[in-house]
CSV table of C-alpha atoms in Angstrom, one decimal:
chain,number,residue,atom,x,y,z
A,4,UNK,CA,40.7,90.7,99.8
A,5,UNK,CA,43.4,88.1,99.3
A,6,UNK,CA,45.8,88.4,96.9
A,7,UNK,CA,46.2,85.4,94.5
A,8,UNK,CA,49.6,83.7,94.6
A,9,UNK,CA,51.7,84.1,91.8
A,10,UNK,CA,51.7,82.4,89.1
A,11,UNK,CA,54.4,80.5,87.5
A,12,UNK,CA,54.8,82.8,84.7
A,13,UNK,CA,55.1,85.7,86.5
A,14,UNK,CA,57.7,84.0,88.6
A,15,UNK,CA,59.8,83.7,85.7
A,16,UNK,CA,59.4,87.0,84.4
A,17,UNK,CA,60.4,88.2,88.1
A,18,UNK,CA,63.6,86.0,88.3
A,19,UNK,CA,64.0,87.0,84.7
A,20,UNK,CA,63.8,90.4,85.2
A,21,UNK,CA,67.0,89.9,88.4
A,22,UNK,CA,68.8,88.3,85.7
A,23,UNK,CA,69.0,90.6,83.4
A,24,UNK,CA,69.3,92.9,85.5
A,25,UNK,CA,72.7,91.5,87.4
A,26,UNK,CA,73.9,89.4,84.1
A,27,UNK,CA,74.0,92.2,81.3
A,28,UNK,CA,76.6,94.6,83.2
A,29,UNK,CA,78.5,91.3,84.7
A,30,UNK,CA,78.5,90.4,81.4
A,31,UNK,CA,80.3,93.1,80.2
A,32,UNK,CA,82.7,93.5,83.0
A,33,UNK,CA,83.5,89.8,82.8
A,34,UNK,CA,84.2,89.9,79.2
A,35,UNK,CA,86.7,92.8,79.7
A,36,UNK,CA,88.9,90.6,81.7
A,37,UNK,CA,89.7,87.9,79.3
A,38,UNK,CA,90.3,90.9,76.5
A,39,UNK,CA,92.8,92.2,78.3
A,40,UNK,CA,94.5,88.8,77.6
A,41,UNK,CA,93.1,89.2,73.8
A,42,UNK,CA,94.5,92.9,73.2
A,43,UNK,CA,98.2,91.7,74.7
A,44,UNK,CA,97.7,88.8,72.5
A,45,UNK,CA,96.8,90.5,69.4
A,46,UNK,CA,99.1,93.2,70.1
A,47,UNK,CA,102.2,90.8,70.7
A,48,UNK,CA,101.1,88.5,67.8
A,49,UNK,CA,102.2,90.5,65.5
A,50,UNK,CA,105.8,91.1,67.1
A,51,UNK,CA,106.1,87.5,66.1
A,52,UNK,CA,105.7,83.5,67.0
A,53,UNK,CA,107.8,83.2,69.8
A,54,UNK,CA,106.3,86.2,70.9
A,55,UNK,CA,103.4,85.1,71.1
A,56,UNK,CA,104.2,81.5,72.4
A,57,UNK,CA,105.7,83.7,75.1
A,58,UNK,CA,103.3,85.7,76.5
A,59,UNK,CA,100.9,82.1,76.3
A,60,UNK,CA,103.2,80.6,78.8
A,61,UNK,CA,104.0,83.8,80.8
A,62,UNK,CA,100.0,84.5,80.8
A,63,UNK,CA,99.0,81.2,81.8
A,64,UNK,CA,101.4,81.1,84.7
A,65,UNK,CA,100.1,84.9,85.4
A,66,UNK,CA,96.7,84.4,85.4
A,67,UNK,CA,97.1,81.3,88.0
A,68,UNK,CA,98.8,83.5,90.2
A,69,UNK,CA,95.7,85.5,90.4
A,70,UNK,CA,92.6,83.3,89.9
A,71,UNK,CA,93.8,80.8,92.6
A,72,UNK,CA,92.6,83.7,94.7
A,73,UNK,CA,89.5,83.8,92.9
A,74,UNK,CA,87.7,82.9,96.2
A,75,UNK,CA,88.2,86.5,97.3
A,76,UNK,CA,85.5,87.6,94.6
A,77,UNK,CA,83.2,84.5,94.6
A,78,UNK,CA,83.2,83.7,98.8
A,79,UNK,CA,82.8,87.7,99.2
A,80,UNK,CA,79.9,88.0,96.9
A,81,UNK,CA,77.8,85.1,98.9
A,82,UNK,CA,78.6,86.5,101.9
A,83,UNK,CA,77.6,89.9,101.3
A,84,UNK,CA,74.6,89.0,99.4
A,85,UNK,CA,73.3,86.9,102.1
A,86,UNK,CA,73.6,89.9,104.6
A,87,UNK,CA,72.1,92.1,102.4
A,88,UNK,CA,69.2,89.2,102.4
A,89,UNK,CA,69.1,89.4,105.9
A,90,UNK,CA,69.0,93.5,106.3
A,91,UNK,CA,72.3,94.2,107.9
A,92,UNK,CA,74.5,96.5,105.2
A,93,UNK,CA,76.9,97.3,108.0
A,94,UNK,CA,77.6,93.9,108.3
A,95,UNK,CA,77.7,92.7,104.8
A,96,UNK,CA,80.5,96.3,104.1
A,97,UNK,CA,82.4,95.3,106.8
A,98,UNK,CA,82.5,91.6,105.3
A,99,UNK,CA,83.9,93.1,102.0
A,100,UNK,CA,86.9,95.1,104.0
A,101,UNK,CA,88.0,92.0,105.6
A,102,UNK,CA,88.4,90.6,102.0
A,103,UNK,CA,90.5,93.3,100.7
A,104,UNK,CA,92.7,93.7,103.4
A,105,UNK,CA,93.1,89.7,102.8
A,106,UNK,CA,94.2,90.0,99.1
A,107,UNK,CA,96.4,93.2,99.7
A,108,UNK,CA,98.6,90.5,102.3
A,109,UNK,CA,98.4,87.8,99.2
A,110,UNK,CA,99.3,89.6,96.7
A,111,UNK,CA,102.2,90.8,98.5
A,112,UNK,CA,102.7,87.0,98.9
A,113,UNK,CA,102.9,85.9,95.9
A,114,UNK,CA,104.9,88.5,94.5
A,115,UNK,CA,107.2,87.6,96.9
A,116,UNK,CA,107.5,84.1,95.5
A,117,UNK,CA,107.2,84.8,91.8
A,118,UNK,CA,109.9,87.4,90.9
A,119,UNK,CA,112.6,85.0,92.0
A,120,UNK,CA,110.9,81.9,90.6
A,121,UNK,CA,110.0,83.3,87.1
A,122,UNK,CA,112.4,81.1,84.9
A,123,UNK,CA,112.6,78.1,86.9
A,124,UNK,CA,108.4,78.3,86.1
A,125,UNK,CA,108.9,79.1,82.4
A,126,UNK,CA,111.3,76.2,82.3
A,127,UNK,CA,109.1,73.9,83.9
A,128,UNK,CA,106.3,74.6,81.6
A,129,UNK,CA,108.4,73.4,78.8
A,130,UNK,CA,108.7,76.6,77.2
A,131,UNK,CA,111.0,76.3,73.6
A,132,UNK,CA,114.4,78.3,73.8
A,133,UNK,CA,113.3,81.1,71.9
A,134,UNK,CA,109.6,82.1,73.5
A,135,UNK,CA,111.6,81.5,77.2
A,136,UNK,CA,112.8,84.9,77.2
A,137,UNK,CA,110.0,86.5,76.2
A,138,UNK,CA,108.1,84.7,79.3
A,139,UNK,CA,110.3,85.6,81.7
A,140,UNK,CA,110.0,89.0,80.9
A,141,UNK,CA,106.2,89.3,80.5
A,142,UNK,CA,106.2,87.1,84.0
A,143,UNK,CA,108.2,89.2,86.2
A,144,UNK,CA,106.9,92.7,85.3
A,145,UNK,CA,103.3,91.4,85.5
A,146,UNK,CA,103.9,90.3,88.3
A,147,UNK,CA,104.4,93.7,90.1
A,148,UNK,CA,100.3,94.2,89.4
A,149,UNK,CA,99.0,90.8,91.2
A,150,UNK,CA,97.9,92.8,94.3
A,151,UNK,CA,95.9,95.1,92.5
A,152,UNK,CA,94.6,92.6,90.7
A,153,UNK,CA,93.7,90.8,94.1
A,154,UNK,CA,92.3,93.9,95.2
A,155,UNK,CA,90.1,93.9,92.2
A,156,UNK,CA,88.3,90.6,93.0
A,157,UNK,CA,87.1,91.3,96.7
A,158,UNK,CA,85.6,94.5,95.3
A,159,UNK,CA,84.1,93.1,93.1
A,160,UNK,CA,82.6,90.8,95.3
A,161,UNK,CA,81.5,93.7,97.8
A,162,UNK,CA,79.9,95.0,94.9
A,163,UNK,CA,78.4,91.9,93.8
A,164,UNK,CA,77.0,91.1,96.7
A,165,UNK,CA,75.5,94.5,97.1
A,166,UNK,CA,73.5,93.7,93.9
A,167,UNK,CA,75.4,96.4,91.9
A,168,UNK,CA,77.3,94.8,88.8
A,169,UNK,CA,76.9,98.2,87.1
A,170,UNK,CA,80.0,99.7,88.5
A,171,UNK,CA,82.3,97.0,88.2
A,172,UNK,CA,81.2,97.2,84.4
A,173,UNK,CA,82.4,100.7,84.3
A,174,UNK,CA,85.3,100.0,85.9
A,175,UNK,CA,86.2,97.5,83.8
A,176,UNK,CA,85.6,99.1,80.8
A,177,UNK,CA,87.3,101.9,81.6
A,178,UNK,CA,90.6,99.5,82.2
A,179,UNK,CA,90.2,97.5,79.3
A,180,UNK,CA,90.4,101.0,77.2
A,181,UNK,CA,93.6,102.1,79.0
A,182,UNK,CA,95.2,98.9,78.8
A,183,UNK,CA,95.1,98.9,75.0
A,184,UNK,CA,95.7,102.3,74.4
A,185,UNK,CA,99.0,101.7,76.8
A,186,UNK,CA,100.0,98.8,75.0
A,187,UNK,CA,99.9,100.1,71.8
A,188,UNK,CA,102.1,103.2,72.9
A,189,UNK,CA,104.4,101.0,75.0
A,190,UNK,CA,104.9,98.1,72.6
A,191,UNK,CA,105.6,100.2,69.4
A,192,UNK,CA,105.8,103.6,70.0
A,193,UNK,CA,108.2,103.2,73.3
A,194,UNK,CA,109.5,100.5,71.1
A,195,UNK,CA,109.7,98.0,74.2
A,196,UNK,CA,108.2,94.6,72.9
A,197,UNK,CA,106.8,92.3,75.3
A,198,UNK,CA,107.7,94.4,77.9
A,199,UNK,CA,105.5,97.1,76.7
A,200,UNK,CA,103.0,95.1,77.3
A,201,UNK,CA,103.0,93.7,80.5
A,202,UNK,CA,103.6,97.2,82.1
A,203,UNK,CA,100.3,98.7,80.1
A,204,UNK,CA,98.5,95.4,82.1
A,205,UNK,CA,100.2,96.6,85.2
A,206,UNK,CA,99.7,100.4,85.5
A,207,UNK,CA,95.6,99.7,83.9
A,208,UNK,CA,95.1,97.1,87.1
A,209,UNK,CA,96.5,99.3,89.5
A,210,UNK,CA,94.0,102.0,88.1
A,211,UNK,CA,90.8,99.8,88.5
A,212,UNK,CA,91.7,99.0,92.2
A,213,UNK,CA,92.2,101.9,93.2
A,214,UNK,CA,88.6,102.8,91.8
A,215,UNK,CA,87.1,100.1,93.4
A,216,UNK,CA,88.5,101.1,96.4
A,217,UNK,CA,87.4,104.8,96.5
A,218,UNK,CA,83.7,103.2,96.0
A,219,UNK,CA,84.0,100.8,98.6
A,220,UNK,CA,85.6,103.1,101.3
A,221,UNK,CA,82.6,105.6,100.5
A,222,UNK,CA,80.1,102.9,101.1
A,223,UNK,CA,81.9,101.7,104.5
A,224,UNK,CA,81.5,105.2,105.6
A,225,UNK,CA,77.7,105.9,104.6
A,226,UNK,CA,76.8,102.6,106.5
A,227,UNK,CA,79.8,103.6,109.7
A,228,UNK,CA,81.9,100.2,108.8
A,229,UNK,CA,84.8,99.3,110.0
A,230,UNK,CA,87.9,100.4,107.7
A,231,UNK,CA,90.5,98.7,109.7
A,232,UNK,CA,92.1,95.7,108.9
A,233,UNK,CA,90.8,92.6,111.8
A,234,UNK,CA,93.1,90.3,112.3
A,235,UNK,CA,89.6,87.8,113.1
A,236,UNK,CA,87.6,88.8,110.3
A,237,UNK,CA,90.5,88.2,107.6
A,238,UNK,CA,91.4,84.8,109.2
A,239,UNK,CA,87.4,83.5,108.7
A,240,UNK,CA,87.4,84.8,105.7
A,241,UNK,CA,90.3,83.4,105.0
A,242,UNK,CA,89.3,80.0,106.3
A,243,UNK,CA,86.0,80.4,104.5
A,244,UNK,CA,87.8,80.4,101.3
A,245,UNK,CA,89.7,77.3,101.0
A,246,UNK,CA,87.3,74.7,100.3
A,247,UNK,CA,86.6,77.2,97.2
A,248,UNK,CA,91.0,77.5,97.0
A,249,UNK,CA,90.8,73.9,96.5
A,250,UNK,CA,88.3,73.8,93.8
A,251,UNK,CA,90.2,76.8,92.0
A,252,UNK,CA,93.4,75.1,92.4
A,253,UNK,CA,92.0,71.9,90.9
A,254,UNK,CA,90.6,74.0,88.1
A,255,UNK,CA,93.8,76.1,87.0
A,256,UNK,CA,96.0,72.5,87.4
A,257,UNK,CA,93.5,71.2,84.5
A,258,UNK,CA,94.5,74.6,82.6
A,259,UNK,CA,98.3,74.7,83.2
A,260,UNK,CA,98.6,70.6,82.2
A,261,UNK,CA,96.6,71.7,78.8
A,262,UNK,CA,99.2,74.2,78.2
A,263,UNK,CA,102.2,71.9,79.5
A,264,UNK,CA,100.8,69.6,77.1
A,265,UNK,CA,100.6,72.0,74.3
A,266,UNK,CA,103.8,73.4,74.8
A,267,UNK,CA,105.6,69.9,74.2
A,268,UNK,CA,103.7,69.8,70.4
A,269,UNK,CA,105.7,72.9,69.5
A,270,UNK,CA,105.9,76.6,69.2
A,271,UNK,CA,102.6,76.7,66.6
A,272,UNK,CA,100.3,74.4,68.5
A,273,UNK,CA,101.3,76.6,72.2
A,274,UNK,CA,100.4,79.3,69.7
A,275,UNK,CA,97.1,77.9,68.6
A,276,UNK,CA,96.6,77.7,71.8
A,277,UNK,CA,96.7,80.8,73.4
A,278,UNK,CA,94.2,82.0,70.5
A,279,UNK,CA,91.7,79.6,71.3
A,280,UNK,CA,92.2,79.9,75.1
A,281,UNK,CA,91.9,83.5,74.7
A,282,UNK,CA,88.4,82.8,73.2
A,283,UNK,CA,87.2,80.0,75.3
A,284,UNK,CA,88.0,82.3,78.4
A,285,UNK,CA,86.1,85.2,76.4
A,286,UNK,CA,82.8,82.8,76.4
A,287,UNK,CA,83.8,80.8,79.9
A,288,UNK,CA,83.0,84.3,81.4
A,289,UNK,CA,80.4,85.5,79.2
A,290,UNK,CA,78.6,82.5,80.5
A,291,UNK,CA,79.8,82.9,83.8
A,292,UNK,CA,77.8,86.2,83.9
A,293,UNK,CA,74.9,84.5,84.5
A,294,UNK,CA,76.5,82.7,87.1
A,295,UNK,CA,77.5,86.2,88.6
A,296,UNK,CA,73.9,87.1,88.7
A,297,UNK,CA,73.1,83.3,90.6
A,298,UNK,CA,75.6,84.1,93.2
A,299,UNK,CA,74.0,87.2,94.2
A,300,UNK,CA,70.4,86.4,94.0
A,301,UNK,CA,70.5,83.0,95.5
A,302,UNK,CA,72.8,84.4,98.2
A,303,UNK,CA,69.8,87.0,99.0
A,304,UNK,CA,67.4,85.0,98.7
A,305,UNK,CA,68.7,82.4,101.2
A,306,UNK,CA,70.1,85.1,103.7
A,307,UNK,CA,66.4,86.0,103.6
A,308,UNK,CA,64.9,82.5,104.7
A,309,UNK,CA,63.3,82.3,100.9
A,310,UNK,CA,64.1,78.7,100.1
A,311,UNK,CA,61.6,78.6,96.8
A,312,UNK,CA,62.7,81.2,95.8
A,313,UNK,CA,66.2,80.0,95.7
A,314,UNK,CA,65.3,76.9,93.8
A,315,UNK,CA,63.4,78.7,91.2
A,316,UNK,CA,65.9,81.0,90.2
A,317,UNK,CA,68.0,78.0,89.7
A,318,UNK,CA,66.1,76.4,87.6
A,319,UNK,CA,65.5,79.5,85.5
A,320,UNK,CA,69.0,79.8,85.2
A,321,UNK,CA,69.9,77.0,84.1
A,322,UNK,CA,67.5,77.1,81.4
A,323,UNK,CA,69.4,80.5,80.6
A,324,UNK,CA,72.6,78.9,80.7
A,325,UNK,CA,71.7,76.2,78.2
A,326,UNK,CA,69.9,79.1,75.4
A,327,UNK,CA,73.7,80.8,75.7
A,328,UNK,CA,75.1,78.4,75.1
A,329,UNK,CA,73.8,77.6,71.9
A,330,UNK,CA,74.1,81.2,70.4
A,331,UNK,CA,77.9,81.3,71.5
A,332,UNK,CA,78.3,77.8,69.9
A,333,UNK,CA,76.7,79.3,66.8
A,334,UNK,CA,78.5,82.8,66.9
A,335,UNK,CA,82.2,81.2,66.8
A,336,UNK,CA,81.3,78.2,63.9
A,337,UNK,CA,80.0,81.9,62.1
A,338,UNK,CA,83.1,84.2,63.0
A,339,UNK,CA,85.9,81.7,62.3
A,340,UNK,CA,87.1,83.1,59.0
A,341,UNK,CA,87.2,86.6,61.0
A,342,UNK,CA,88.9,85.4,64.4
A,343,UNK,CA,92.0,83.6,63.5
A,344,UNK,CA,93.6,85.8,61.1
A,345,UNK,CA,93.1,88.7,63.8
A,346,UNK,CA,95.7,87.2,66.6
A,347,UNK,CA,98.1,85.6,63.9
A,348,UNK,CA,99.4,86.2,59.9
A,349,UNK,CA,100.8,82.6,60.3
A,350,UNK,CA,99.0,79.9,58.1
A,351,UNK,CA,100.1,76.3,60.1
A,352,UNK,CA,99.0,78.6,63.3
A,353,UNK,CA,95.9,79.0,61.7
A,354,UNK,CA,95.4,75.3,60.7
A,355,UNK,CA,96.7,74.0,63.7
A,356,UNK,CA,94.0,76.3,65.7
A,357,UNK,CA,90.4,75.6,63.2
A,358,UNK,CA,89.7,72.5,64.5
A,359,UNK,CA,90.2,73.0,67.7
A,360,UNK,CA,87.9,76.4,67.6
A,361,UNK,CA,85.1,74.2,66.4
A,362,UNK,CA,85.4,71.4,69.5
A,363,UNK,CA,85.4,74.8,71.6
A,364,UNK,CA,82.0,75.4,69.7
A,365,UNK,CA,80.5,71.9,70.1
A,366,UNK,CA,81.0,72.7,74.4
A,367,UNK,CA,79.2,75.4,74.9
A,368,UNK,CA,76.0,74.0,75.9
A,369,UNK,CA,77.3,71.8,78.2
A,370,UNK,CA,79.6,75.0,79.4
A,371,UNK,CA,76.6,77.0,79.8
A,372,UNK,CA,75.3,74.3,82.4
A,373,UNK,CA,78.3,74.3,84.0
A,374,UNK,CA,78.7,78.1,85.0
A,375,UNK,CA,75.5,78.3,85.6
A,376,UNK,CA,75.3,76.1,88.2
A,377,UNK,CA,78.8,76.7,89.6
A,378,UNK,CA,77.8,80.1,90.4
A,379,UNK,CA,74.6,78.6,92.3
A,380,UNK,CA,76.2,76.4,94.6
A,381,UNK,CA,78.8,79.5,95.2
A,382,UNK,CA,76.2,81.7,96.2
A,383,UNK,CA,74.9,78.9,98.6
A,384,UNK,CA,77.9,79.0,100.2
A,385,UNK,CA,78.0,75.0,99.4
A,386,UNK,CA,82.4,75.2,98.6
A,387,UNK,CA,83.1,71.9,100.4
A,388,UNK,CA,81.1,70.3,97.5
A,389,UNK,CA,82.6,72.0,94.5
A,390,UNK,CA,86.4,71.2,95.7
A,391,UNK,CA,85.7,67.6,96.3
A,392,UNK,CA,84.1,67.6,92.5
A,393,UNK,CA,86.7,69.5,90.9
A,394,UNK,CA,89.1,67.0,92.4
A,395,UNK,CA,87.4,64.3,90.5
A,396,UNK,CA,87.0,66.3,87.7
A,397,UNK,CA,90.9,66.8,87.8
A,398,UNK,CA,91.9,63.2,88.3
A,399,UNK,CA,89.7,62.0,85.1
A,400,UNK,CA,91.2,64.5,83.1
A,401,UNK,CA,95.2,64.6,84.1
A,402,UNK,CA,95.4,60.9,82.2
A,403,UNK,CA,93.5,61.5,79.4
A,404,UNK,CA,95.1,64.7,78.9
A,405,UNK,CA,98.8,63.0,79.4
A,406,UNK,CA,97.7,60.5,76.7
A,407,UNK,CA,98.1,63.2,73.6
A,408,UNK,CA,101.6,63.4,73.2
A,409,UNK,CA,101.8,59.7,73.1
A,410,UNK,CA,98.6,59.2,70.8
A,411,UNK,CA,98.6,61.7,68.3
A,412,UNK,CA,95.7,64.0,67.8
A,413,UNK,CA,97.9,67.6,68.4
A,414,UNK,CA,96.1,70.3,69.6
A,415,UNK,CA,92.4,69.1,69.0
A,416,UNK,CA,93.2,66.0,70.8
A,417,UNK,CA,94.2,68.3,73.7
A,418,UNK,CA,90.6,70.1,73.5
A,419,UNK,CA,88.9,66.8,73.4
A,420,UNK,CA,90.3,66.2,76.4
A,421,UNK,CA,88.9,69.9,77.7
A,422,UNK,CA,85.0,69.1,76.7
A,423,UNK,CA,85.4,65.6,78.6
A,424,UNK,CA,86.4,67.2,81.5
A,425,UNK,CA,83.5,70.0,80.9
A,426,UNK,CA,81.7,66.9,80.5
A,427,UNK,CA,82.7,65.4,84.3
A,428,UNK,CA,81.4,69.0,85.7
A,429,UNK,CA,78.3,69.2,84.2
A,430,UNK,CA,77.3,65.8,85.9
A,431,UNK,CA,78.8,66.3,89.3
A,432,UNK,CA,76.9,70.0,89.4
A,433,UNK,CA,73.9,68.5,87.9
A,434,UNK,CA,73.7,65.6,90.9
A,435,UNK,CA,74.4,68.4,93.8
A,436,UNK,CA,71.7,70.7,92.5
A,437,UNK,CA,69.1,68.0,92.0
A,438,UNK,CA,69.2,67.1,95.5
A,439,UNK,CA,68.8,70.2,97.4
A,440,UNK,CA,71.3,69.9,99.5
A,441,UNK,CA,72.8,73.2,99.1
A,442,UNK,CA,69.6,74.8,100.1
A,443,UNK,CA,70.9,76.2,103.8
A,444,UNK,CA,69.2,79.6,104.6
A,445,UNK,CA,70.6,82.8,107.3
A,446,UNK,CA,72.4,85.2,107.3
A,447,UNK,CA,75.7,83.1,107.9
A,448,UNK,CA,75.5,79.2,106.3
């Protein structure tokens, strides 16, 4: 007797079901990274202004250090999962080493070049004489943890690709805990300020690597993978990752000319605006963890010849993407009298930061498309697109965003400028995944 194809309900339930099941733990391991950004924030808030306009230049700087690398998680997770589509495990593990020996020589990199660098950086961001300091300080120690951090990513994107976004939830967890219970010891009961902090974000990452790398190791060795580093394996992966370099580059330039823009408005608007990029990275990657789950699942599907499939659980997704959207839009218009005092005690901070929070609000949907169908195209493997349309994205933005200063409009005029150029990504996505273009299957793209 034939069976009767499925029906398109049950297909949604299915791809509903892999959603949930890759999205809720990415969710929660994604939403511990931009908290540890949030603890040091509302831990160092309360040490003061320029404090805190410190640790927004020093983390801004920090944290584009590390996510220019972010190709190490989001190039490894499609290239594992598409190996897993395909049946080969060995392959897809020894993928995944080739990506951590590959961060462990960038990190050391870019520690190289930051520690001497560190107030010729803070300088050129435009950072005030009193919060310059503090930057440097945050800056240099942090930047003693970049390789773990590094080290981080590809394992999460071995994991990822194996379909398991449970561990790096536990992992992360377990770093966000330590991180603020170090902080708090190290900022007022060492009594080291600043510093305090950024060595509790340094000895917590080094932590959650090595974790990650006592799971993957175990793995390598249950399916007999390669440990060793090889010289051709990091290269293509290495290769494999710059169109995705460009894209993240293009991305964190938007992010660092928003701060360099802030900056110039004064100590309270730089502020302002690490509290509300705090929060807009909190929802970016709560968002993004549907994303997470679209890297993996379209990466399988595709590494399995399963073209409908693919296209399916894209369109599901994005229909996910928008629904979060809203609620997130509707859960910071609702927690707005709660959020601000938390980070800061100062009223023009808090002033200068509520109309801005609610133009973050106003985004979401549009944010929620945007992640959604980001983390398609990565798992397709389709990098070459997404650099050429940050790039655009980027050069529409840079002017507009120059314009503040010389117009008026402060801080909200400066997250205007954000939700246009949220705007700018929603339709270049949109146009890429209506054609079908990305749709390549195999094991390799």
């Amino acid at each position: 007797m034939t069976q009767a194809p499925p029906t398109p309900k049950a297909i949604r339930r299915r791809h509903d079901r892999e959603i949930i099941a890759l999205a809720v733990p990415a969710f929660g391991a994604l939403v511990a990274e931009p908290l540890f950004v949030m603890a040091d924030s509302a831990i160092v808030g309360h040490l003061g202004t320029a404090q805190l306009a410190g640790l927004g230049v020093a983390s801004a700087l920090l944290m584009t250090a590390v996510s220019v690398f972010v190709f190490l998680a989001y190039a490894t997770t499609a290239a594992v999962a598409r190996r897993v589509g395909a049946g080969d495990l060995q392959s897809a593990i020894r993928q995944g080493m080739d990506g951590i020996w590959l961060a462990l020589l960038l990190g050391a990199a870019v520690i190289a070049v930051v520690l001497p660098t560190a107030p010729f950086l803070v300088e050129l961001f435009g950072a005030s004489d009193t919060a310059a300091p503090y930057a440097t300080t945050y800056l240099r120690i942090s930047a003693l943890g970049i390789p773990a951090m590094l080290v981080v990513l590809a394992a999460t994107g071995v994991l990822r690709g194996l379909q398991d976004t449970r561990t790096p939830l536990y992992v992360a967890l377990a770093g966000f805990i330590a991180n603020a219970v170090l902080n708090v010891g190290l900022v007022y009961g060492a009594d080291l300020g600043i510093a305090g902090s950024a060595w509790g974000t340094v000895i917590a990452q080094c932590g959650m690597a090595a974790a990650y790398l006592v799971v993957v190791v175990r793995g390598a060795r249950k399916h007999h993978a390669s440990l060793r580093p090889d010289a051709a394996g990091i290269r293509a992966c290495a290769q494999a990752g710059v169109p995705l370099l460009v894209r993240t580059l293009s991305l964190r330039a938007i992010l660092l000319i928003a701060t360099a823009v802030t900056a110039r408005l004064g100590d309270a608007d730089i502020a302002a605006h690490q509290i509300i990029l705090s929060l807009w990275s909190l929802l970016a990657f709560a968002l993004d963890a549907i994303a997470i789950a679209g890297q993996a699942i379209i990466g399988r599907y595709l590494g399995a010849g399963d073209a409908d499939g693919a296209r399916a659980a894209c369109r599901r997704m994005v229909e996910w993407g928008i629904a979060a959207g809203v609620v997130l839009a509707l859960l910071v218009v609702l927690a707005r009298p709660v959020f601000l005092p938390l980070f800061t005690s100062d009223s023009v901070v808090q002033d200068t930061a509520l109309p801005a929070l609610l133009m973050v609000a106003l985004s979401q949907p549009i944010c929620g498309v945007v992640f959604v169908l980001d983390g398609v195209l990565m798992g397709a493997g389709d990098g070459p697109y997404l650099a050429w349309a940050m790039v655009v994205t980027l050069a529409v933005f840079t002017p507009v965003a120059l314009l503040v200063p010389v117009l008026g409009g402060g801080l909200t005029a400066v997250w205007g400028a954000m939700t246009l150029m949220m705007t700018v990504r929603m339709v270049t996505l949109w146009v890429r995944a209506r054609s079908g273009r990305w749709i390549v299957t195999g094991a390799t793209r």
